[in-house]
Amino acid sequence: MSHYDGEIFQTLLQRDGLGSNIVVDILTAAYGSVWIATEGGATRYRPVTSPPKVRITDVVTDEHHGSVQALSIPSTLLAIHFEARSFKTHPANMQFVYRLRGHDETWHSTREHFVEYDGLDFGQYTFELRAIDRDLTYSTEAATVSIDVHPPYDQWALVGLVIVALAFAGVSGVYARRRRRDDLAAEILPSPVNWRRRCRRRARCRCASCRKNTRTCPAMTCAVSVCRRRRWGAIAFSTFRCARDHWGCVSPMRRVTPCRLQFPSSSFLAPCRPKSIIRARS
């Protein structure tokens, strides 16, 4: 004999107390009793209203976590094992309804004593489980377990270390390349400050117009501007035309357009001559 509550079917067999598995007639009596006529005789069936007890026995991922109420795991594959107890229902006849809130809000039924999930997204979930005995009596309290599926932090830490190492190597490479470029420029060219000092030190004539030493006369200054780094590692120097004769200032200095790669020769360190521009290209 089978009975149905709208969601779950349960079946009563001869092993459950019927006279035979072949039912002839069914009669409902007072106080909820049911008389069942079978080929083996009549049987009175009285549903039991005592709800079964249900509990979660184990949560399995890559290891066994046992009976827990909350769990944080990096795995997206897990299996949940459970059991129920009832005084008048054999464990093989128990049914279960379950759902995983956060993944599927629908209740599902099963006769198995475990449920498996695969491919869960990272997030928070709550597994809920209820047991149903042969009299279609549900558990009053559902067994629950909270599950937090998070990314594998150990693997993320390894990836983070690799990214940091690559970034450090890149920054170190850029710094080393700039350092080598500066060292190469220092080997080929003397310091612009030294050029300025040597040029002023050798130009000892006094300016006829302002009667000042060439070190302080702005019209008599012959210098090289500070080295400017340009794109693609090019080095540019701005030179100034020294416009003076041997006895005094003739005209104020004029700025010369800098070339993309320009190296002064050693003759630049000699005393300045009228309208002299030193350019040496490589």
PDB file of C-alpha atoms in Angstrom:
ATOM      1  CA  MET A   1       0.000   0.000   0.000  1.00  0.00           C
ATOM      2  CA  SER A   2       1.298   3.474  -0.934  1.00  0.00           C
ATOM      3  CA  HIS A   3       0.276   6.819   0.483  1.00  0.00           C
ATOM      4  CA  TYR A   4       1.157  10.306  -0.755  1.00  0.00           C
ATOM      5  CA  ASP A   5       1.099  13.753   0.899  1.00  0.00           C
ATOM      6  CA  GLY A   6       1.474  15.792  -2.273  1.00  0.00           C
ATOM      7  CA  GLU A   7       5.276  15.656  -2.328  1.00  0.00           C
ATOM      8  CA  ILE A   8       6.482  12.309  -0.975  1.00  0.00           C
ATOM      9  CA  PHE A   9       5.371   8.715  -1.572  1.00  0.00           C
ATOM     10  CA  GLN A  10       5.754   6.065   1.132  1.00  0.00           C
ATOM     11  CA  THR A  11       4.950   2.369   0.794  1.00  0.00           C
ATOM     12  CA  LEU A  12       3.831  -0.178   3.398  1.00  0.00           C
ATOM     13  CA  LEU A  13       4.805  -3.792   2.690  1.00  0.00           C
ATOM     14  CA  GLN A  14       4.404  -7.173   4.308  1.00  0.00           C
ATOM     15  CA  ARG A  15       7.715  -6.685   6.116  1.00  0.00           C
ATOM     16  CA  ASP A  16       6.199  -3.593   7.749  1.00  0.00           C
ATOM     17  CA  GLY A  17       3.301  -5.601   9.259  1.00  0.00           C
ATOM     18  CA  LEU A  18       0.749  -6.128   6.473  1.00  0.00           C
ATOM     19  CA  GLY A  19      -0.831  -9.561   6.098  1.00  0.00           C
ATOM     20  CA  SER A  20       0.163  -9.619   2.427  1.00  0.00           C
ATOM     21  CA  ASN A  21       1.554  -7.334  -0.240  1.00  0.00           C
ATOM     22  CA  ILE A  22      -1.698  -7.810  -2.197  1.00  0.00           C
ATOM     23  CA  VAL A  23      -4.267  -5.305  -0.890  1.00  0.00           C
ATOM     24  CA  VAL A  24      -7.964  -6.032  -1.470  1.00  0.00           C
ATOM     25  CA  ASP A  25      -9.687  -3.113   0.274  1.00  0.00           C
ATOM     26  CA  ILE A  26      -8.967  -0.107   2.536  1.00  0.00           C
ATOM     27  CA  LEU A  27     -11.344   1.323   5.156  1.00  0.00           C
ATOM     28  CA  THR A  28     -10.812   4.479   7.184  1.00  0.00           C
ATOM     29  CA  ALA A  29     -11.938   4.202  10.802  1.00  0.00           C
ATOM     30  CA  ALA A  30     -12.336   6.700  13.627  1.00  0.00           C
ATOM     31  CA  TYR A  31      -9.383   8.454  15.273  1.00  0.00           C
ATOM     32  CA  GLY A  32      -7.290   8.224  12.121  1.00  0.00           C
ATOM     33  CA  SER A  33      -6.989   4.432  11.995  1.00  0.00           C
ATOM     34  CA  VAL A  34      -6.989   2.621   8.650  1.00  0.00           C
ATOM     35  CA  TRP A  35      -8.142  -0.977   8.087  1.00  0.00           C
ATOM     36  CA  ILE A  36      -6.345  -2.731   5.256  1.00  0.00           C
ATOM     37  CA  ALA A  37      -7.802  -5.948   3.818  1.00  0.00           C
ATOM     38  CA  THR A  38      -5.220  -8.185   2.160  1.00  0.00           C
ATOM     39  CA  GLU A  39      -5.115 -11.755   0.920  1.00  0.00           C
ATOM     40  CA  GLY A  40      -3.358 -12.644   4.146  1.00  0.00           C
ATOM     41  CA  GLY A  41      -5.930 -11.015   6.400  1.00  0.00           C
ATOM     42  CA  ALA A  42      -6.949  -7.619   7.769  1.00  0.00           C
ATOM     43  CA  THR A  43      -4.479  -5.175   9.307  1.00  0.00           C
ATOM     44  CA  ARG A  44      -5.191  -2.040  11.289  1.00  0.00           C
ATOM     45  CA  TYR A  45      -2.778   0.778  10.532  1.00  0.00           C
ATOM     46  CA  ARG A  46      -2.362   3.676  12.966  1.00  0.00           C
ATOM     47  CA  PRO A  47       0.004   6.477  11.807  1.00  0.00           C
ATOM     48  CA  VAL A  48       2.591   7.543  14.357  1.00  0.00           C
ATOM     49  CA  THR A  49       2.990  11.268  14.893  1.00  0.00           C
ATOM     50  CA  SER A  50       6.399  11.099  16.574  1.00  0.00           C
ATOM     51  CA  PRO A  51       8.805  12.954  14.256  1.00  0.00           C
ATOM     52  CA  PRO A  52      12.120  11.300  13.361  1.00  0.00           C
ATOM     53  CA  LYS A  53      15.490  12.683  14.377  1.00  0.00           C
ATOM     54  CA  VAL A  54      17.984  13.625  11.691  1.00  0.00           C
ATOM     55  CA  ARG A  55      21.630  14.615  11.874  1.00  0.00           C
ATOM     56  CA  ILE A  56      24.617  15.188   9.598  1.00  0.00           C
ATOM     57  CA  THR A  57      27.329  12.599  10.187  1.00  0.00           C
ATOM     58  CA  ASP A  58      30.151  13.776   7.920  1.00  0.00           C
ATOM     59  CA  VAL A  59      31.157  16.463   5.421  1.00  0.00           C
ATOM     60  CA  VAL A  60      33.741  15.274   2.921  1.00  0.00           C
ATOM     61  CA  THR A  61      35.905  17.433   0.633  1.00  0.00           C
ATOM     62  CA  ASP A  62      39.528  16.463   0.161  1.00  0.00           C
ATOM     63  CA  GLU A  63      39.330  15.253   3.767  1.00  0.00           C
ATOM     64  CA  HIS A  64      36.733  14.154   6.308  1.00  0.00           C
ATOM     65  CA  HIS A  65      35.482  16.994   8.512  1.00  0.00           C
ATOM     66  CA  GLY A  66      33.038  14.964  10.575  1.00  0.00           C
ATOM     67  CA  SER A  67      29.835  16.313  12.078  1.00  0.00           C
ATOM     68  CA  VAL A  68      30.237  20.106  11.979  1.00  0.00           C
ATOM     69  CA  GLN A  69      27.864  23.056  11.974  1.00  0.00           C
ATOM     70  CA  ALA A  70      30.107  25.479  10.053  1.00  0.00           C
ATOM     71  CA  LEU A  71      32.873  24.847   7.566  1.00  0.00           C
ATOM     72  CA  SER A  72      35.203  26.944   5.398  1.00  0.00           C
ATOM     73  CA  ILE A  73      36.720  25.084   2.460  1.00  0.00           C
ATOM     74  CA  PRO A  74      38.662  25.956  -0.717  1.00  0.00           C
ATOM     75  CA  SER A  75      37.165  23.031  -2.645  1.00  0.00           C
ATOM     76  CA  THR A  76      34.116  23.334  -4.909  1.00  0.00           C
ATOM     77  CA  LEU A  77      33.401  19.577  -4.576  1.00  0.00           C
ATOM     78  CA  LEU A  78      31.853  18.226  -1.390  1.00  0.00           C
ATOM     79  CA  ALA A  79      29.702  15.354  -0.160  1.00  0.00           C
ATOM     80  CA  ILE A  80      27.399  15.481   2.868  1.00  0.00           C
ATOM     81  CA  HIS A  81      26.488  12.276   4.712  1.00  0.00           C
ATOM     82  CA  PHE A  82      23.534  12.039   7.091  1.00  0.00           C
ATOM     83  CA  GLU A  83      21.219   9.658   8.925  1.00  0.00           C
ATOM     84  CA  ALA A  84      17.825   9.601  10.664  1.00  0.00           C
ATOM     85  CA  ARG A  85      16.305   7.595  13.517  1.00  0.00           C
ATOM     86  CA  SER A  86      12.720   6.511  14.108  1.00  0.00           C
ATOM     87  CA  PHE A  87      11.248   3.873  16.412  1.00  0.00           C
ATOM     88  CA  LYS A  88       8.769   2.523  13.830  1.00  0.00           C
ATOM     89  CA  THR A  89      10.555   3.092  10.520  1.00  0.00           C
ATOM     90  CA  HIS A  90      13.459   1.058   9.257  1.00  0.00           C
ATOM     91  CA  PRO A  91      16.461   3.207   8.169  1.00  0.00           C
ATOM     92  CA  ALA A  92      16.134   1.831   4.640  1.00  0.00           C
ATOM     93  CA  ASN A  93      12.563   3.190   4.464  1.00  0.00           C
ATOM     94  CA  MET A  94      13.470   6.702   5.547  1.00  0.00           C
ATOM     95  CA  GLN A  95      13.308   9.523   3.045  1.00  0.00           C
ATOM     96  CA  PHE A  96      14.994  12.905   3.162  1.00  0.00           C
ATOM     97  CA  VAL A  97      14.336  16.323   1.726  1.00  0.00           C
ATOM     98  CA  TYR A  98      17.213  18.795   1.405  1.00  0.00           C
ATOM     99  CA  ARG A  99      18.280  22.049  -0.170  1.00  0.00           C
ATOM    100  CA  LEU A 100      21.410  24.176  -0.395  1.00  0.00           C
ATOM    101  CA  ARG A 101      20.473  27.786   0.216  1.00  0.00           C
ATOM    102  CA  GLY A 102      22.558  30.152  -1.866  1.00  0.00           C
ATOM    103  CA  HIS A 103      22.726  27.568  -4.642  1.00  0.00           C
ATOM    104  CA  ASP A 104      19.181  26.179  -5.038  1.00  0.00           C
ATOM    105  CA  GLU A 105      16.170  27.156  -2.938  1.00  0.00           C
ATOM    106  CA  THR A 106      14.074  24.162  -4.095  1.00  0.00           C
ATOM    107  CA  TRP A 107      13.613  21.172  -1.795  1.00  0.00           C
ATOM    108  CA  HIS A 108      14.708  17.837  -3.291  1.00  0.00           C
ATOM    109  CA  SER A 109      13.905  14.338  -2.046  1.00  0.00           C
ATOM    110  CA  THR A 110      16.176  11.314  -1.844  1.00  0.00           C
ATOM    111  CA  ARG A 111      16.371   7.881  -0.247  1.00  0.00           C
ATOM    112  CA  GLU A 112      20.162   7.952  -0.219  1.00  0.00           C
ATOM    113  CA  HIS A 113      22.077   8.867   2.899  1.00  0.00           C
ATOM    114  CA  PHE A 114      24.411  11.328   1.197  1.00  0.00           C
ATOM    115  CA  VAL A 115      24.323  14.245  -1.237  1.00  0.00           C
ATOM    116  CA  GLU A 116      27.124  15.453  -3.517  1.00  0.00           C
ATOM    117  CA  TYR A 117      27.767  18.913  -4.967  1.00  0.00           C
ATOM    118  CA  ASP A 118      30.292  19.816  -7.646  1.00  0.00           C
ATOM    119  CA  GLY A 119      31.320  23.099  -9.248  1.00  0.00           C
ATOM    120  CA  LEU A 120      30.071  25.423  -6.524  1.00  0.00           C
ATOM    121  CA  ASP A 121      30.897  29.095  -6.903  1.00  0.00           C
ATOM    122  CA  PHE A 122      32.793  30.943  -4.204  1.00  0.00           C
ATOM    123  CA  GLY A 123      30.403  32.212  -1.546  1.00  0.00           C
ATOM    124  CA  GLN A 124      28.265  31.388   1.490  1.00  0.00           C
ATOM    125  CA  TYR A 125      25.872  28.400   1.550  1.00  0.00           C
ATOM    126  CA  THR A 126      23.584  26.725   4.083  1.00  0.00           C
ATOM    127  CA  PHE A 127      22.662  23.062   3.740  1.00  0.00           C
ATOM    128  CA  GLU A 128      19.283  22.116   5.272  1.00  0.00           C
ATOM    129  CA  LEU A 129      18.025  18.556   5.754  1.00  0.00           C
ATOM    130  CA  ARG A 130      14.801  16.990   7.059  1.00  0.00           C
ATOM    131  CA  ALA A 131      13.832  13.319   7.448  1.00  0.00           C
ATOM    132  CA  ILE A 132      10.462  11.683   6.605  1.00  0.00           C
ATOM    133  CA  ASP A 133       9.370   8.376   8.122  1.00  0.00           C
ATOM    134  CA  ARG A 134       6.984   5.803   6.642  1.00  0.00           C
ATOM    135  CA  ASP A 135       3.987   7.636   8.133  1.00  0.00           C
ATOM    136  CA  LEU A 136       4.964  10.821   6.247  1.00  0.00           C
ATOM    137  CA  THR A 137       5.935  12.558   9.469  1.00  0.00           C
ATOM    138  CA  TYR A 138       8.603  15.213   8.955  1.00  0.00           C
ATOM    139  CA  SER A 139      11.396  16.177  11.292  1.00  0.00           C
ATOM    140  CA  THR A 140      10.469  19.203  13.363  1.00  0.00           C
ATOM    141  CA  GLU A 141      14.021  20.567  13.351  1.00  0.00           C
ATOM    142  CA  ALA A 142      16.158  20.552  10.239  1.00  0.00           C
ATOM    143  CA  ALA A 143      19.820  19.625  10.407  1.00  0.00           C
ATOM    144  CA  THR A 144      21.958  22.442   9.025  1.00  0.00           C
ATOM    145  CA  VAL A 145      25.585  23.156   8.195  1.00  0.00           C
ATOM    146  CA  SER A 146      27.010  26.491   7.013  1.00  0.00           C
ATOM    147  CA  ILE A 147      29.558  26.219   4.220  1.00  0.00           C
ATOM    148  CA  ASP A 148      31.938  28.946   3.074  1.00  0.00           C
ATOM    149  CA  VAL A 149      33.605  28.164  -0.250  1.00  0.00           C
ATOM    150  CA  HIS A 150      36.600  30.476  -0.689  1.00  0.00           C
ATOM    151  CA  PRO A 151      39.467  30.645  -3.204  1.00  0.00           C
ATOM    152  CA  PRO A 152      42.549  28.517  -2.486  1.00  0.00           C
ATOM    153  CA  TYR A 153      44.529  31.105  -0.530  1.00  0.00           C
ATOM    154  CA  ASP A 154      47.764  29.122  -0.642  1.00  0.00           C
ATOM    155  CA  GLN A 155      47.727  29.120  -4.450  1.00  0.00           C
ATOM    156  CA  TRP A 156      46.775  32.805  -4.541  1.00  0.00           C
ATOM    157  CA  ALA A 157      49.687  33.567  -2.217  1.00  0.00           C
ATOM    158  CA  LEU A 158      52.054  31.774  -4.586  1.00  0.00           C
ATOM    159  CA  VAL A 159      50.684  33.724  -7.553  1.00  0.00           C
ATOM    160  CA  GLY A 160      51.046  36.955  -5.567  1.00  0.00           C
ATOM    161  CA  LEU A 161      54.679  36.179  -4.777  1.00  0.00           C
ATOM    162  CA  VAL A 162      55.386  35.513  -8.451  1.00  0.00           C
ATOM    163  CA  ILE A 163      53.755  38.825  -9.440  1.00  0.00           C
ATOM    164  CA  VAL A 164      55.736  40.731  -6.799  1.00  0.00           C
ATOM    165  CA  ALA A 165      58.956  39.058  -7.928  1.00  0.00           C
ATOM    166  CA  LEU A 166      58.288  39.950 -11.570  1.00  0.00           C
ATOM    167  CA  ALA A 167      57.464  43.541 -10.642  1.00  0.00           C
ATOM    168  CA  PHE A 168      60.640  43.820  -8.564  1.00  0.00           C
ATOM    169  CA  ALA A 169      62.691  42.364 -11.410  1.00  0.00           C
ATOM    170  CA  GLY A 170      61.159  44.854 -13.853  1.00  0.00           C
ATOM    171  CA  VAL A 171      61.840  47.851 -11.608  1.00  0.00           C
ATOM    172  CA  SER A 172      65.367  46.624 -10.933  1.00  0.00           C
ATOM    173  CA  GLY A 173      65.963  46.216 -14.668  1.00  0.00           C
ATOM    174  CA  VAL A 174      64.790  49.755 -15.414  1.00  0.00           C
ATOM    175  CA  TYR A 175      66.931  51.177 -12.614  1.00  0.00           C
ATOM    176  CA  ALA A 176      69.982  49.182 -13.750  1.00  0.00           C
ATOM    177  CA  ARG A 177      69.507  50.312 -17.354  1.00  0.00           C
ATOM    178  CA  ARG A 178      69.348  53.950 -16.295  1.00  0.00           C
ATOM    179  CA  ARG A 179      72.374  53.471 -14.057  1.00  0.00           C
ATOM    180  CA  ARG A 180      74.405  51.990 -16.909  1.00  0.00           C
ATOM    181  CA  ARG A 181      73.367  54.839 -19.185  1.00  0.00           C
ATOM    182  CA  ASP A 182      74.444  57.429 -16.613  1.00  0.00           C
ATOM    183  CA  ASP A 183      77.746  55.643 -16.037  1.00  0.00           C
ATOM    184  CA  LEU A 184      78.401  55.554 -19.781  1.00  0.00           C
ATOM    185  CA  ALA A 185      77.661  59.259 -20.079  1.00  0.00           C
ATOM    186  CA  ALA A 186      79.963  59.986 -17.126  1.00  0.00           C
ATOM    187  CA  GLU A 187      82.803  58.062 -18.772  1.00  0.00           C
ATOM    188  CA  ILE A 188      82.463  59.846 -22.114  1.00  0.00           C
ATOM    189  CA  LEU A 189      81.698  63.360 -20.888  1.00  0.00           C
ATOM    190  CA  PRO A 190      82.977  65.337 -17.904  1.00  0.00           C
ATOM    191  CA  SER A 191      80.541  66.996 -15.571  1.00  0.00           C
ATOM    192  CA  PRO A 192      78.802  70.127 -16.987  1.00  0.00           C
ATOM    193  CA  VAL A 193      79.619  71.899 -13.726  1.00  0.00           C
ATOM    194  CA  ASN A 194      83.311  71.236 -14.315  1.00  0.00           C
ATOM    195  CA  TRP A 195      83.023  72.635 -17.865  1.00  0.00           C
ATOM    196  CA  ARG A 196      81.490  75.805 -16.503  1.00  0.00           C
ATOM    197  CA  ARG A 197      84.164  76.242 -13.851  1.00  0.00           C
ATOM    198  CA  ARG A 198      87.093  75.584 -16.198  1.00  0.00           C
ATOM    199  CA  CYS A 199      85.731  77.917 -18.827  1.00  0.00           C
ATOM    200  CA  ARG A 200      85.298  80.723 -16.298  1.00  0.00           C
ATOM    201  CA  ARG A 201      88.671  80.079 -14.721  1.00  0.00           C
ATOM    202  CA  ARG A 202      90.490  80.487 -18.031  1.00  0.00           C
ATOM    203  CA  ALA A 203      88.593  83.584 -19.106  1.00  0.00           C
ATOM    204  CA  ARG A 204      90.427  86.104 -16.900  1.00  0.00           C
ATOM    205  CA  CYS A 205      89.979  89.201 -19.045  1.00  0.00           C
ATOM    206  CA  ARG A 206      87.823  91.954 -17.627  1.00  0.00           C
ATOM    207  CA  CYS A 207      84.681  93.066 -19.339  1.00  0.00           C
ATOM    208  CA  ALA A 208      85.128  96.506 -20.872  1.00  0.00           C
ATOM    209  CA  SER A 209      81.448  97.434 -20.543  1.00  0.00           C
ATOM    210  CA  CYS A 210      80.711  96.497 -16.950  1.00  0.00           C
ATOM    211  CA  ARG A 211      84.223  96.213 -15.528  1.00  0.00           C
ATOM    212  CA  LYS A 212      83.439  92.957 -13.836  1.00  0.00           C
ATOM    213  CA  ASN A 213      85.232  89.692 -13.835  1.00  0.00           C
ATOM    214  CA  THR A 214      84.035  87.188 -16.398  1.00  0.00           C
ATOM    215  CA  ARG A 215      82.971  84.861 -13.613  1.00  0.00           C
ATOM    216  CA  THR A 216      80.112  87.201 -12.682  1.00  0.00           C
ATOM    217  CA  CYS A 217      79.404  88.879 -16.009  1.00  0.00           C
ATOM    218  CA  PRO A 218      76.230  87.327 -17.486  1.00  0.00           C
ATOM    219  CA  ALA A 219      77.245  88.346 -20.987  1.00  0.00           C
ATOM    220  CA  MET A 220      80.589  86.611 -20.646  1.00  0.00           C
ATOM    221  CA  THR A 221      79.336  83.314 -19.302  1.00  0.00           C
ATOM    222  CA  CYS A 222      80.229  80.347 -21.440  1.00  0.00           C
ATOM    223  CA  ALA A 223      78.603  77.246 -20.041  1.00  0.00           C
ATOM    224  CA  VAL A 224      76.850  74.033 -20.794  1.00  0.00           C
ATOM    225  CA  SER A 225      73.416  73.376 -19.334  1.00  0.00           C
ATOM    226  CA  VAL A 226      72.679  70.404 -17.175  1.00  0.00           C
ATOM    227  CA  CYS A 227      72.317  67.156 -19.057  1.00  0.00           C
ATOM    228  CA  ARG A 228      68.719  66.427 -19.909  1.00  0.00           C
ATOM    229  CA  ARG A 229      67.486  62.912 -20.454  1.00  0.00           C
ATOM    230  CA  ARG A 230      65.328  62.509 -23.502  1.00  0.00           C
ATOM    231  CA  ARG A 231      63.146  59.725 -24.779  1.00  0.00           C
ATOM    232  CA  TRP A 232      64.861  56.532 -25.978  1.00  0.00           C
ATOM    233  CA  GLY A 233      67.859  57.282 -23.797  1.00  0.00           C
ATOM    234  CA  ALA A 234      69.140  60.161 -25.958  1.00  0.00           C
ATOM    235  CA  ILE A 235      71.404  62.726 -24.289  1.00  0.00           C
ATOM    236  CA  ALA A 236      71.014  66.368 -25.272  1.00  0.00           C
ATOM    237  CA  PHE A 237      73.213  69.306 -24.354  1.00  0.00           C
ATOM    238  CA  SER A 238      72.329  72.969 -24.663  1.00  0.00           C
ATOM    239  CA  THR A 239      75.297  75.145 -25.485  1.00  0.00           C
ATOM    240  CA  PHE A 240      75.606  78.884 -25.405  1.00  0.00           C
ATOM    241  CA  ARG A 241      77.365  80.986 -27.928  1.00  0.00           C
ATOM    242  CA  CYS A 242      80.149  82.962 -26.309  1.00  0.00           C
ATOM    243  CA  ALA A 243      80.054  86.372 -27.999  1.00  0.00           C
ATOM    244  CA  ARG A 244      83.074  88.284 -26.806  1.00  0.00           C
ATOM    245  CA  ASP A 245      86.460  89.335 -28.053  1.00  0.00           C
ATOM    246  CA  HIS A 246      89.719  89.405 -26.190  1.00  0.00           C
ATOM    247  CA  TRP A 247      89.047  92.786 -24.553  1.00  0.00           C
ATOM    248  CA  GLY A 248      85.372  92.879 -23.696  1.00  0.00           C
ATOM    249  CA  CYS A 249      81.743  92.006 -24.378  1.00  0.00           C
ATOM    250  CA  VAL A 250      80.426  92.523 -27.869  1.00  0.00           C
ATOM    251  CA  SER A 251      76.883  91.167 -27.592  1.00  0.00           C
ATOM    252  CA  PRO A 252      74.862  89.167 -25.103  1.00  0.00           C
ATOM    253  CA  MET A 253      74.961  85.416 -25.450  1.00  0.00           C
ATOM    254  CA  ARG A 254      72.380  83.608 -27.566  1.00  0.00           C
ATOM    255  CA  ARG A 255      71.011  80.175 -26.978  1.00  0.00           C
ATOM    256  CA  VAL A 256      71.682  77.541 -29.584  1.00  0.00           C
ATOM    257  CA  THR A 257      69.028  74.915 -30.439  1.00  0.00           C
ATOM    258  CA  PRO A 258      70.157  71.630 -28.847  1.00  0.00           C
ATOM    259  CA  CYS A 259      70.733  68.654 -31.064  1.00  0.00           C
ATOM    260  CA  ARG A 260      69.406  65.202 -30.202  1.00  0.00           C
ATOM    261  CA  LEU A 261      72.837  63.704 -29.494  1.00  0.00           C
ATOM    262  CA  GLN A 262      75.663  66.175 -29.030  1.00  0.00           C
ATOM    263  CA  PHE A 263      79.053  65.761 -27.353  1.00  0.00           C
ATOM    264  CA  PRO A 264      81.427  68.702 -26.727  1.00  0.00           C
ATOM    265  CA  SER A 265      85.015  68.146 -27.752  1.00  0.00           C
ATOM    266  CA  SER A 266      88.054  68.806 -25.584  1.00  0.00           C
ATOM    267  CA  SER A 267      88.634  72.137 -27.360  1.00  0.00           C
ATOM    268  CA  PHE A 268      85.556  73.445 -25.567  1.00  0.00           C
ATOM    269  CA  LEU A 269      87.637  73.600 -22.420  1.00  0.00           C
ATOM    270  CA  ALA A 270      89.985  76.127 -24.006  1.00  0.00           C
ATOM    271  CA  PRO A 271      89.386  79.886 -23.514  1.00  0.00           C
ATOM    272  CA  CYS A 272      86.234  80.948 -25.295  1.00  0.00           C
ATOM    273  CA  ARG A 273      86.582  82.504 -28.721  1.00  0.00           C
ATOM    274  CA  PRO A 274      84.165  84.830 -30.513  1.00  0.00           C
ATOM    275  CA  LYS A 275      81.099  83.018 -31.880  1.00  0.00           C
ATOM    276  CA  SER A 276      82.493  79.575 -31.129  1.00  0.00           C
ATOM    277  CA  ILE A 277      80.126  76.642 -30.956  1.00  0.00           C
ATOM    278  CA  ILE A 278      81.549  73.234 -30.312  1.00  0.00           C
ATOM    279  CA  ARG A 279      79.556  70.286 -31.620  1.00  0.00           C
ATOM    280  CA  ALA A 280      80.792  66.786 -31.976  1.00  0.00           C
ATOM    281  CA  ARG A 281      78.425  64.098 -33.189  1.00  0.00           C
ATOM    282  CA  SER A 282      78.902  60.382 -32.843  1.00  0.00           C
TER     283      SER A 282
END
